[in-house]
PDB file of C-alpha atoms in Angstrom:
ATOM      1  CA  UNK A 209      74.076 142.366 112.138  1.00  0.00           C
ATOM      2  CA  UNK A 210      77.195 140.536 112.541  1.00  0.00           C
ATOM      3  CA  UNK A 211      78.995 139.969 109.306  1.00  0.00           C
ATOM      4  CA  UNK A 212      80.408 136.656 107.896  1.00  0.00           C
ATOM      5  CA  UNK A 213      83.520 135.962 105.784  1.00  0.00           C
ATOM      6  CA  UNK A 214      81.253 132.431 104.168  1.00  0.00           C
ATOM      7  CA  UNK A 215      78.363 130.429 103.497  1.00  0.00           C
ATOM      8  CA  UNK A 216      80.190 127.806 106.277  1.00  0.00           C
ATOM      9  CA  UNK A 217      81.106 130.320 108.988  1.00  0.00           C
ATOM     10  CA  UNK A 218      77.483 132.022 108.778  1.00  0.00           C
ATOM     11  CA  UNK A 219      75.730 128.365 108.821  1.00  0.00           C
ATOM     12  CA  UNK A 220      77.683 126.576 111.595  1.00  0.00           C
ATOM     13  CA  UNK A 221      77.390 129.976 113.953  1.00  0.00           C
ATOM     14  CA  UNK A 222      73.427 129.810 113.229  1.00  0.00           C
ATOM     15  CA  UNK A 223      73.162 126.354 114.072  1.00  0.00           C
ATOM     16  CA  UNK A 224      75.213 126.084 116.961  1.00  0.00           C
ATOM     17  CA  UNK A 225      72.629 128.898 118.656  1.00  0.00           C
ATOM     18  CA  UNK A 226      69.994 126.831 117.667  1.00  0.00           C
ATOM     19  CA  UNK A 227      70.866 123.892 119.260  1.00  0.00           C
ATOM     20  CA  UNK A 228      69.057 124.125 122.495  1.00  0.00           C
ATOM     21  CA  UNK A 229      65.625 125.189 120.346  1.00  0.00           C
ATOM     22  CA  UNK A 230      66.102 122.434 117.860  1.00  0.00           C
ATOM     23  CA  UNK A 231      67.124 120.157 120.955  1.00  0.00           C
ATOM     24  CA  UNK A 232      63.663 120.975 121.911  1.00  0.00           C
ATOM     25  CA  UNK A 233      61.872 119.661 119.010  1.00  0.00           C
ATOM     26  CA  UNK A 234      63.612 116.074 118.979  1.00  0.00           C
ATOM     27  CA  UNK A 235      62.899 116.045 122.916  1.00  0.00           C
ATOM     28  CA  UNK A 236      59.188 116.389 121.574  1.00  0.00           C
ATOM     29  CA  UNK A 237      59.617 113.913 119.311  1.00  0.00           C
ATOM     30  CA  UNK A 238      61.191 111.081 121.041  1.00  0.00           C
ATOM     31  CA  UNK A 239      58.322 111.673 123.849  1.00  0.00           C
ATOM     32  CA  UNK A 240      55.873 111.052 121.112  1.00  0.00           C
ATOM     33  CA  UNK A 241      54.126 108.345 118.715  1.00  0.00           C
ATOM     34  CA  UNK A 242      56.770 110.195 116.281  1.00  0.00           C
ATOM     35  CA  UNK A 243      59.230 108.077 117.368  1.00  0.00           C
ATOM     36  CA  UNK A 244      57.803 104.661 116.744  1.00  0.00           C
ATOM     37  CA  UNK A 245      56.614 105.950 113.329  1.00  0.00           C
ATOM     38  CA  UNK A 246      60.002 106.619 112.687  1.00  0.00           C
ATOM     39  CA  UNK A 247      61.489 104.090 113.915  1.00  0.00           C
ATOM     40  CA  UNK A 248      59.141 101.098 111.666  1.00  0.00           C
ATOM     41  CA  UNK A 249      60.027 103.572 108.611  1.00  0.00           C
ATOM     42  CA  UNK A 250      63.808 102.824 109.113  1.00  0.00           C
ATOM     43  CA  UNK A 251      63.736  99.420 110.304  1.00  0.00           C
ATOM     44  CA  UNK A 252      61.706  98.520 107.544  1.00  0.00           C
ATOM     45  CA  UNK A 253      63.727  99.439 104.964  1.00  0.00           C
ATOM     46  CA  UNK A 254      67.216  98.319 106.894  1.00  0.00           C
ATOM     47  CA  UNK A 255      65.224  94.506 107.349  1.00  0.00           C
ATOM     48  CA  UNK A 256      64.201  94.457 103.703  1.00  0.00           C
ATOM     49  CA  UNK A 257      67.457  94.836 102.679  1.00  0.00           C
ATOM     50  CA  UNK A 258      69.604  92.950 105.055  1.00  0.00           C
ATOM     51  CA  UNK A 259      66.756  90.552 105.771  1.00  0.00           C
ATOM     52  CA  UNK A 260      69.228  88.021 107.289  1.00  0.00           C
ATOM     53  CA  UNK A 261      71.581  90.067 109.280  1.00  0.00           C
ATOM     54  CA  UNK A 262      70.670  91.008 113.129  1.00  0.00           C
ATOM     55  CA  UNK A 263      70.699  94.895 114.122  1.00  0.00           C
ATOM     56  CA  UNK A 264      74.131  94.537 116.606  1.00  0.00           C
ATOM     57  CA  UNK A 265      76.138  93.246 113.151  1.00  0.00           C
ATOM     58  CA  UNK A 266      74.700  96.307 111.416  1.00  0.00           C
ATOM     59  CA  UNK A 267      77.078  99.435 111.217  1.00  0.00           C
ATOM     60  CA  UNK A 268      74.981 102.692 110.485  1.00  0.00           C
ATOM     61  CA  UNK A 269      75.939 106.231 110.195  1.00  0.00           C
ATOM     62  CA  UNK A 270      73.939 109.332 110.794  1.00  0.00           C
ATOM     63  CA  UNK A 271      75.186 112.292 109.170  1.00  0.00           C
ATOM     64  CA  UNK A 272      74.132 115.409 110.628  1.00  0.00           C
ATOM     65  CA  UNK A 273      72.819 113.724 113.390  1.00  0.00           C
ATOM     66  CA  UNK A 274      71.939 117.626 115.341  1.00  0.00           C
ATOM     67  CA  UNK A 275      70.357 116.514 118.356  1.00  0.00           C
ATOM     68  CA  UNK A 276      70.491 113.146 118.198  1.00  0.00           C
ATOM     69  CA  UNK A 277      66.948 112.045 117.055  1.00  0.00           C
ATOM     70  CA  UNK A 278      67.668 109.196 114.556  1.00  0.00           C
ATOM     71  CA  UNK A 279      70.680 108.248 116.543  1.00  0.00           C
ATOM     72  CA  UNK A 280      68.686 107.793 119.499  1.00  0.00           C
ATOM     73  CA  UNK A 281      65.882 105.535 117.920  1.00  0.00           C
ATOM     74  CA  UNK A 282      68.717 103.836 116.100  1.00  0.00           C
ATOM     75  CA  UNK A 283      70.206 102.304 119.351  1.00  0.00           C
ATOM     76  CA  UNK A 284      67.273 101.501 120.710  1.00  0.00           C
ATOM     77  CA  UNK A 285      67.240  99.418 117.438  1.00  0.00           C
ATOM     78  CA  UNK A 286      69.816  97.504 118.622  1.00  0.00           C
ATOM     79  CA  UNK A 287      72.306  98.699 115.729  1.00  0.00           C
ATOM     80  CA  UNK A 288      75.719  99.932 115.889  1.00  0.00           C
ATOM     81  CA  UNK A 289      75.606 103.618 115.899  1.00  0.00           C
ATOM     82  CA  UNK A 290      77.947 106.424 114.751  1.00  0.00           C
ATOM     83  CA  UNK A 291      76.411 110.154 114.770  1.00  0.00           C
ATOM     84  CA  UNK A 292      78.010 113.211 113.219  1.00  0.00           C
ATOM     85  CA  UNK A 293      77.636 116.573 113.443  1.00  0.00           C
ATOM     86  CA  UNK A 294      79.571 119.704 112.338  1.00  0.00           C
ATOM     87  CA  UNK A 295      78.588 121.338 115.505  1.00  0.00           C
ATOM     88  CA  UNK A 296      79.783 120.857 119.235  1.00  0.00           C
ATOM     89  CA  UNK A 297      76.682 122.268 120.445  1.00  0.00           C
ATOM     90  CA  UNK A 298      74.707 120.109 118.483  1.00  0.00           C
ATOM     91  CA  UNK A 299      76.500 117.316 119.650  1.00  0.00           C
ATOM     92  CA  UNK A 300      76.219 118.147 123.448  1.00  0.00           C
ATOM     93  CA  UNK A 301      72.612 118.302 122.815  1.00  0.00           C
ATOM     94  CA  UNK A 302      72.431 114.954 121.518  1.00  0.00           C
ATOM     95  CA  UNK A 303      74.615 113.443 124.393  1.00  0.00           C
ATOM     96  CA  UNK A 304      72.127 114.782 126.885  1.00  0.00           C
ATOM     97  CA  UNK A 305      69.134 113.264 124.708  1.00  0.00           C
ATOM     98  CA  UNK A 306      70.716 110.018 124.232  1.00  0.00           C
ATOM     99  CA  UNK A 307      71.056 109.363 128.418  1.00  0.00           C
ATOM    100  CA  UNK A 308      72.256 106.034 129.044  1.00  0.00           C
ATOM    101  CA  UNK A 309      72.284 105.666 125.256  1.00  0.00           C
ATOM    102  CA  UNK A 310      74.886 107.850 124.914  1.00  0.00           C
ATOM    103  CA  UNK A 311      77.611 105.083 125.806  1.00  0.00           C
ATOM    104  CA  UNK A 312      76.542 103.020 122.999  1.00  0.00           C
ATOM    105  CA  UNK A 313      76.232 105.545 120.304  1.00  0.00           C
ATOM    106  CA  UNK A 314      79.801 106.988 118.807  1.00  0.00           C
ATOM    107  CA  UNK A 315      79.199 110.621 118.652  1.00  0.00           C
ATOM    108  CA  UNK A 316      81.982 112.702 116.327  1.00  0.00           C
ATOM    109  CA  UNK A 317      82.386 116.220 115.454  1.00  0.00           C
ATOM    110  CA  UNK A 318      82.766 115.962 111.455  1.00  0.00           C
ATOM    111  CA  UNK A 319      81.906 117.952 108.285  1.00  0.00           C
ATOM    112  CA  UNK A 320      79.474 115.841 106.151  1.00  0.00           C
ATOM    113  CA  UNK A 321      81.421 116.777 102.976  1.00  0.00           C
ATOM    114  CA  UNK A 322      84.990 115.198 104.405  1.00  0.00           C
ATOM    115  CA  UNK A 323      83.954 112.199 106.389  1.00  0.00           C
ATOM    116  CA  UNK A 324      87.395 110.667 107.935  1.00  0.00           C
ATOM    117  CA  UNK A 325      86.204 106.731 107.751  1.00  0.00           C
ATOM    118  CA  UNK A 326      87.862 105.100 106.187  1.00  0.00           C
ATOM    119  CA  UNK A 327      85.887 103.153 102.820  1.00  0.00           C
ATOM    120  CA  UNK A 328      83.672 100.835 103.480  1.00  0.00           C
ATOM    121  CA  UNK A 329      83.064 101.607 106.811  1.00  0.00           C
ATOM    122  CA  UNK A 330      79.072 101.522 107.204  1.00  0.00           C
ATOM    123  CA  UNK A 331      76.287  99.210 106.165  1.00  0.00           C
ATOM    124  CA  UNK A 332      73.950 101.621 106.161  1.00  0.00           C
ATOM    125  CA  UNK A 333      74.232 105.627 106.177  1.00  0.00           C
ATOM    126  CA  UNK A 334      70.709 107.928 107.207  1.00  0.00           C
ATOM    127  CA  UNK A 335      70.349 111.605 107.534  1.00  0.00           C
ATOM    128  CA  UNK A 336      67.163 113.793 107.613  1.00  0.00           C
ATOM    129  CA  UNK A 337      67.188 117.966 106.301  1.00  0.00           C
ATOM    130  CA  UNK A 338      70.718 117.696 106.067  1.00  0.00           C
ATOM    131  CA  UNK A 339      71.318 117.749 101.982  1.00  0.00           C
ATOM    132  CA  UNK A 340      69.086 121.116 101.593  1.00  0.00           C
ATOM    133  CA  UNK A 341      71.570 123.002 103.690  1.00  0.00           C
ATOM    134  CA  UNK A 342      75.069 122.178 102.461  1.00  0.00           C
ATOM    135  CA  UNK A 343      77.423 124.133 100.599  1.00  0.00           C
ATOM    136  CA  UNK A 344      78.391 121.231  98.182  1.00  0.00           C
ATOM    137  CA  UNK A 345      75.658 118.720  98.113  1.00  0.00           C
ATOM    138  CA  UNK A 346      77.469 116.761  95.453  1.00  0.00           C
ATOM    139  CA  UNK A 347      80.481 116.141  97.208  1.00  0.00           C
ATOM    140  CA  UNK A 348      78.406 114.950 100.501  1.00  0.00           C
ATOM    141  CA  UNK A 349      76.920 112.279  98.305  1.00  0.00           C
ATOM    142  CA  UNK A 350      80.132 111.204  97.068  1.00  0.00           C
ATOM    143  CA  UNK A 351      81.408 110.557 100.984  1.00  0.00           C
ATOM    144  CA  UNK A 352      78.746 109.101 101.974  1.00  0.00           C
ATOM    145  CA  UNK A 353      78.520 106.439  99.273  1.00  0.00           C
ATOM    146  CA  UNK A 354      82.521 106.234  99.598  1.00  0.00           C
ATOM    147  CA  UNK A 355      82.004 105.012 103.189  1.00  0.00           C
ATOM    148  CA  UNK A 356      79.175 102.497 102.410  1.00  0.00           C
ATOM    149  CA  UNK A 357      80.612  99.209 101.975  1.00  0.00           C
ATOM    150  CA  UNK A 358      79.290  97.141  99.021  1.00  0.00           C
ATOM    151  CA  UNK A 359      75.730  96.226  99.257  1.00  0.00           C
ATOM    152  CA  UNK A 360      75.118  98.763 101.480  1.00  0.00           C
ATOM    153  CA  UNK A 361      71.899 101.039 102.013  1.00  0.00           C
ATOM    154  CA  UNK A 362      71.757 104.998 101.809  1.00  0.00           C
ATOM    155  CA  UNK A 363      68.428 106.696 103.116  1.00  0.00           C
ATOM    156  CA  UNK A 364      67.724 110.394 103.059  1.00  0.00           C
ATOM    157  CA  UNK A 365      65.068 112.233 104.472  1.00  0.00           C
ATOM    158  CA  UNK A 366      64.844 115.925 103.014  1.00  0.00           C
ATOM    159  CA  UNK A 367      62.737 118.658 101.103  1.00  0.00           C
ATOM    160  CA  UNK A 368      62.833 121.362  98.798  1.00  0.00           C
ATOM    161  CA  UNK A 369      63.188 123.889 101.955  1.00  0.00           C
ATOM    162  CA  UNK A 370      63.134 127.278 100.726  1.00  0.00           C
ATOM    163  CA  UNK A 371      62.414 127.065  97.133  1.00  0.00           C
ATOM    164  CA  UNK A 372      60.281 129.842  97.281  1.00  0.00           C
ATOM    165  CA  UNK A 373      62.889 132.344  98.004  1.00  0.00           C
ATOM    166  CA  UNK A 374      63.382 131.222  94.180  1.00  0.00           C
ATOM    167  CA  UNK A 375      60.070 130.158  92.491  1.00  0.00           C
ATOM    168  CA  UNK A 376      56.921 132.010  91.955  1.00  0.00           C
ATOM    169  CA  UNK A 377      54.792 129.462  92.193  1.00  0.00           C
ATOM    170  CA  UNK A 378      56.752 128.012  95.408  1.00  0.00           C
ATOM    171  CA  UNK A 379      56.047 131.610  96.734  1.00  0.00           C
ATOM    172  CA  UNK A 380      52.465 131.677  96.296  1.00  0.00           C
ATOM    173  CA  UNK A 381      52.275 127.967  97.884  1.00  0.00           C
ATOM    174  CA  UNK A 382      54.135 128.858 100.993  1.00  0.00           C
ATOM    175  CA  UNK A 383      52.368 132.220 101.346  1.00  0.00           C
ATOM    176  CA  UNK A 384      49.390 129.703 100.894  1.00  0.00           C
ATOM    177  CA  UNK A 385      50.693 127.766 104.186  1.00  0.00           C
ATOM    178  CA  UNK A 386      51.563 130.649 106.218  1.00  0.00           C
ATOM    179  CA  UNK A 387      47.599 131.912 105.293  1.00  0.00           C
ATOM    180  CA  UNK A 388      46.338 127.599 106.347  1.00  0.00           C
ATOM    181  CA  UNK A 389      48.620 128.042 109.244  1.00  0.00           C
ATOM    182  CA  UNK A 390      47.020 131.581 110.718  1.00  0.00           C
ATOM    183  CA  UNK A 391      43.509 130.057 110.373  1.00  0.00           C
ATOM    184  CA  UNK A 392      44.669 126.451 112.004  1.00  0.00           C
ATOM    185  CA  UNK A 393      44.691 125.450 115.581  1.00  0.00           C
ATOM    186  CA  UNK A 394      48.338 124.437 115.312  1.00  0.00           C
ATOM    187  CA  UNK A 395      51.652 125.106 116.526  1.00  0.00           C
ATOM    188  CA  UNK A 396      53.682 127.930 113.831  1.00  0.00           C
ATOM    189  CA  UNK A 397      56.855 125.669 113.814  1.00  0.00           C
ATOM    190  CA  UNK A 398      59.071 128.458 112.615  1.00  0.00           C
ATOM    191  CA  UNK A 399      57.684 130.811 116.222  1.00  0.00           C
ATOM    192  CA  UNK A 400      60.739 131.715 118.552  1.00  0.00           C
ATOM    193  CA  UNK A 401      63.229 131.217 115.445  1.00  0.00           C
ATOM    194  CA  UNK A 402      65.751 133.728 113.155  1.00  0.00           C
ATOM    195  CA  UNK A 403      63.462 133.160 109.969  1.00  0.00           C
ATOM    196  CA  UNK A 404      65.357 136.134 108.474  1.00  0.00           C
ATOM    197  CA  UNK A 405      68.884 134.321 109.143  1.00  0.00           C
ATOM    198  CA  UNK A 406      67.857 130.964 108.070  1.00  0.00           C
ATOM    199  CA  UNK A 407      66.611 132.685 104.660  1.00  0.00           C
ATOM    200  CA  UNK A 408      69.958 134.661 104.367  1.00  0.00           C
ATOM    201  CA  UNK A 409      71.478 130.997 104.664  1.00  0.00           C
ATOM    202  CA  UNK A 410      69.233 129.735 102.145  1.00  0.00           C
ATOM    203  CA  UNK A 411      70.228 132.136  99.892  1.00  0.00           C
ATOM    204  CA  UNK A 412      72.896 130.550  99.713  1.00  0.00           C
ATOM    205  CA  UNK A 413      72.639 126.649 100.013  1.00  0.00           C
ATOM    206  CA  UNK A 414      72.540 125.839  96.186  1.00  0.00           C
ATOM    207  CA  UNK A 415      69.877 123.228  96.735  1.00  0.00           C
ATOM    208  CA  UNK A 416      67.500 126.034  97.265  1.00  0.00           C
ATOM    209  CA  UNK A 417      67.412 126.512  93.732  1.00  0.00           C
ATOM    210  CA  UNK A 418      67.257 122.911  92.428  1.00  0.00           C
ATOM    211  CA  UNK A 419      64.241 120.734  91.475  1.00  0.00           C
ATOM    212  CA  UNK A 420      64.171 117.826  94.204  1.00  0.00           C
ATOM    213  CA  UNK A 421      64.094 114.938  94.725  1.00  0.00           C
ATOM    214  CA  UNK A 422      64.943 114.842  90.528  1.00  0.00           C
ATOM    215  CA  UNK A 423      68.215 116.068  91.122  1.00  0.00           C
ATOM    216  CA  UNK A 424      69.199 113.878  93.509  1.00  0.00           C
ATOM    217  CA  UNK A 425      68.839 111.108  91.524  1.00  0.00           C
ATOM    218  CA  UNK A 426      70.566 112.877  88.604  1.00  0.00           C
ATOM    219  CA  UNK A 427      73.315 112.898  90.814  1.00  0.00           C
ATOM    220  CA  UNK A 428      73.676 109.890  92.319  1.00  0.00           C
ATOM    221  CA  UNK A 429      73.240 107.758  89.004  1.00  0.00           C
ATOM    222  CA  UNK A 430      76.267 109.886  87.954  1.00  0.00           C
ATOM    223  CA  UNK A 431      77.788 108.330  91.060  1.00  0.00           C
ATOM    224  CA  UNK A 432      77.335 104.716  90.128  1.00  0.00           C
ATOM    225  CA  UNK A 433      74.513 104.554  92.906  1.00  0.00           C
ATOM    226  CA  UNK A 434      71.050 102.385  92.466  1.00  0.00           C
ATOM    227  CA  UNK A 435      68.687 104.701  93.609  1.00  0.00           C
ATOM    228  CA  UNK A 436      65.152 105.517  93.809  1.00  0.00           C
ATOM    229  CA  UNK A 437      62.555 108.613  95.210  1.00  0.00           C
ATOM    230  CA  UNK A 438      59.492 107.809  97.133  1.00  0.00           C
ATOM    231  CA  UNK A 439      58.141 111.295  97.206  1.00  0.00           C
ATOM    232  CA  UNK A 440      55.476 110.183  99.516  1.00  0.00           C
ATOM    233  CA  UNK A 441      57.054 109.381 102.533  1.00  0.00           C
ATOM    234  CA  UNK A 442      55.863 112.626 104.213  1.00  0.00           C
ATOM    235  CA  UNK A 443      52.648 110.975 104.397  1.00  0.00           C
ATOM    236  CA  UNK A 444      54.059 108.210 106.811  1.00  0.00           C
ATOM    237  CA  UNK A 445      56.474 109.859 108.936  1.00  0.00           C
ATOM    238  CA  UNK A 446      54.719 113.918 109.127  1.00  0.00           C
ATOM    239  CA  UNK A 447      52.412 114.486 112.039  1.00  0.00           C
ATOM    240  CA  UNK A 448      49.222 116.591 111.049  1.00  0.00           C
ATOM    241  CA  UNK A 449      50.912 119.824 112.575  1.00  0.00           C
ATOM    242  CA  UNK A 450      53.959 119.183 109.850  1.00  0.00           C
ATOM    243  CA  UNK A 451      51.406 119.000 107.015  1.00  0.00           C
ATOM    244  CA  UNK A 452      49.830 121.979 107.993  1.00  0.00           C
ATOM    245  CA  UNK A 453      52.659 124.276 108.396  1.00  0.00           C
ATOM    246  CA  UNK A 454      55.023 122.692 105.345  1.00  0.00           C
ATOM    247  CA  UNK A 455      52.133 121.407 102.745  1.00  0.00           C
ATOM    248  CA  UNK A 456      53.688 122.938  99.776  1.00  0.00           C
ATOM    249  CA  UNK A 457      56.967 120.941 100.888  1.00  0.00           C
ATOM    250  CA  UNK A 458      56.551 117.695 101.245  1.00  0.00           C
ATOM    251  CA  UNK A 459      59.355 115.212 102.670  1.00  0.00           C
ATOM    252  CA  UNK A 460      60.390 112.918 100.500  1.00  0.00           C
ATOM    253  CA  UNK A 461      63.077 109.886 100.435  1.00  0.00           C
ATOM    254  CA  UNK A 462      65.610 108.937  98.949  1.00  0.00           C
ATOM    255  CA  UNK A 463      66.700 105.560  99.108  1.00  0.00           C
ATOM    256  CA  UNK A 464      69.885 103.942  97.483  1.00  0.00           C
ATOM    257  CA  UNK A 465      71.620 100.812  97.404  1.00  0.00           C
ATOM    258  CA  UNK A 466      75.461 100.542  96.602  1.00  0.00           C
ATOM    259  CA  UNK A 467      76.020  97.610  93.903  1.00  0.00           C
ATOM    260  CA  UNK A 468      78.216  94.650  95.375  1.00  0.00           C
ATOM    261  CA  UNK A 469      81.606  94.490  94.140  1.00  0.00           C
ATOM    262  CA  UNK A 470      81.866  98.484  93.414  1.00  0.00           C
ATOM    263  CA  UNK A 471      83.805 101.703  95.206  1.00  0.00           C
ATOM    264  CA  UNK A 472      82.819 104.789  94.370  1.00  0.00           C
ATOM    265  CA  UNK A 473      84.782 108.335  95.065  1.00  0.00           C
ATOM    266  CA  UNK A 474      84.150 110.886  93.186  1.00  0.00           C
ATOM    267  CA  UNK A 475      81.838 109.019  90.770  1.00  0.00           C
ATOM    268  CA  UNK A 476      84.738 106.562  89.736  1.00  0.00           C
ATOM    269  CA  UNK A 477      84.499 103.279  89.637  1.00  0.00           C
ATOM    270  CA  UNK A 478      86.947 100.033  90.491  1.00  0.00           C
ATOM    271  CA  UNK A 479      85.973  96.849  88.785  1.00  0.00           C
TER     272      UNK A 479
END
């Protein structure tokens, strides 16, 4: 097993091999009803809170963008895109997804912890299983709020992935999925993947450990942000193969709103 001198080095050379499997999955997706399902999620949210603003004045970042799903449906949209992703492979992948998209979307190799925008920069900033797997979750939150400009909207899609390599209880749950899963006529989601790897990474992520979406919001209030949890949102956006094979961790959202008149960077705050 090759050996790796961090958390960073170990998790950008897994994900850069998975790219053309994960690839996969958001080609599935887009060819779906999973893509207008997620596309009324977003739009919904971005309308209620710019009701009076059209999509092409609307700047939106997605962080961790992998393969290029939400930046994808996001175009389509009609907004203006930027997509980042620590990976090159990752990013390649979502080039090829995006097709004729691709001109309209601003793809950038960038770590989600040191976004290079300047303040300000976005209306709106989305990610999905992105917070789970970072080194320093707290700092990611602080960037991405940094680069919302006042009024603007933060949604994040994510889970307690992996808990159980922590909790009892967790443990018994997933071993209670894996058990659903065997007796379902469903697709194993985690067949043809590094399981072992991905749990040595998890290990790691200190998210894996943490109480979610609770801590989130800890965090983010300590940030100045207005935020709120709908831990219900897997209900919306999961397709019945998703339930069956993550049931004992559900999706949830969190959505916040940065207060007009306010900068944040490092939870200060300019009056």
């Amino acid at each position: 097993m090759r050996q790796f001198t961090s958390y960073e080095e170990e998790n950008i050379h897994y994900w850069t091999h998975r790219a053309a499997g994960y690839s996969g999955v958001n080609q599935e997706e887009l060819a779906s009803n999973q893509k207008r399902v997620w596309r009324s999620v977003i739009a919904r949210r971005i309308d209620a809170r710019f009701p009076n603003r059209q999509p092409q004045t609307l700047r939106v970042l997605d962080v961790g963008t992998g393969p290029g799903f939400f930046a994808i449906i996001l175009a389509e949209l009609g907004y203006r895109v930027t997509a980042v992703d620590y990976t090159a492979s990752m990013l390649d992948e979502a080039r090829r997804n995006a097709g004729s998209l691709a001109r309209q979307i601003n793809f950038q190799q960038m770590n989600a912890e040191a976004l290079t925008f300047p303040s300000a920069s976005f209306d709106v900033v989305v990610t999905r299983n992105v917070t789970w797997n970072l080194p320093h979750p707290e700092a990611a939150y602080a960037q991405w709020i940094r680069v919302l400009a006042p009024g603007g909207l933060l949604l994040n899609f994510d889970a307690n992935w992996y808990r159980y390599l922590w909790d009892d209880a967790a443990q018994q749950a997933h071993a209670q999925d894996r058990d659903n899963l065997r007796r379902s006529d469903v697709r194993d989601e985690t067949a043809g993947t590094d399981v072992d790897a991905m749990e040595r990474i998890a290990r790691q992520a200190p998210l894996s450990t943490r109480l979610r979406p609770q801590w989130d919001l800890g965090v983010l209030q300590d940030l100045g942000l207005d935020a709120s949890a709908d831990p219900e949102i897997w209900r919306q956006v999961w397709t019945r193969e998703e339930r069956i094979n993550n049931a004992s961790t559900p999706m949830f959202l969190i959505e916040g709103k940065k207060l007009p008149m306010q900068n944040f960077l490092k939870g200060e705050r300019c009056p």
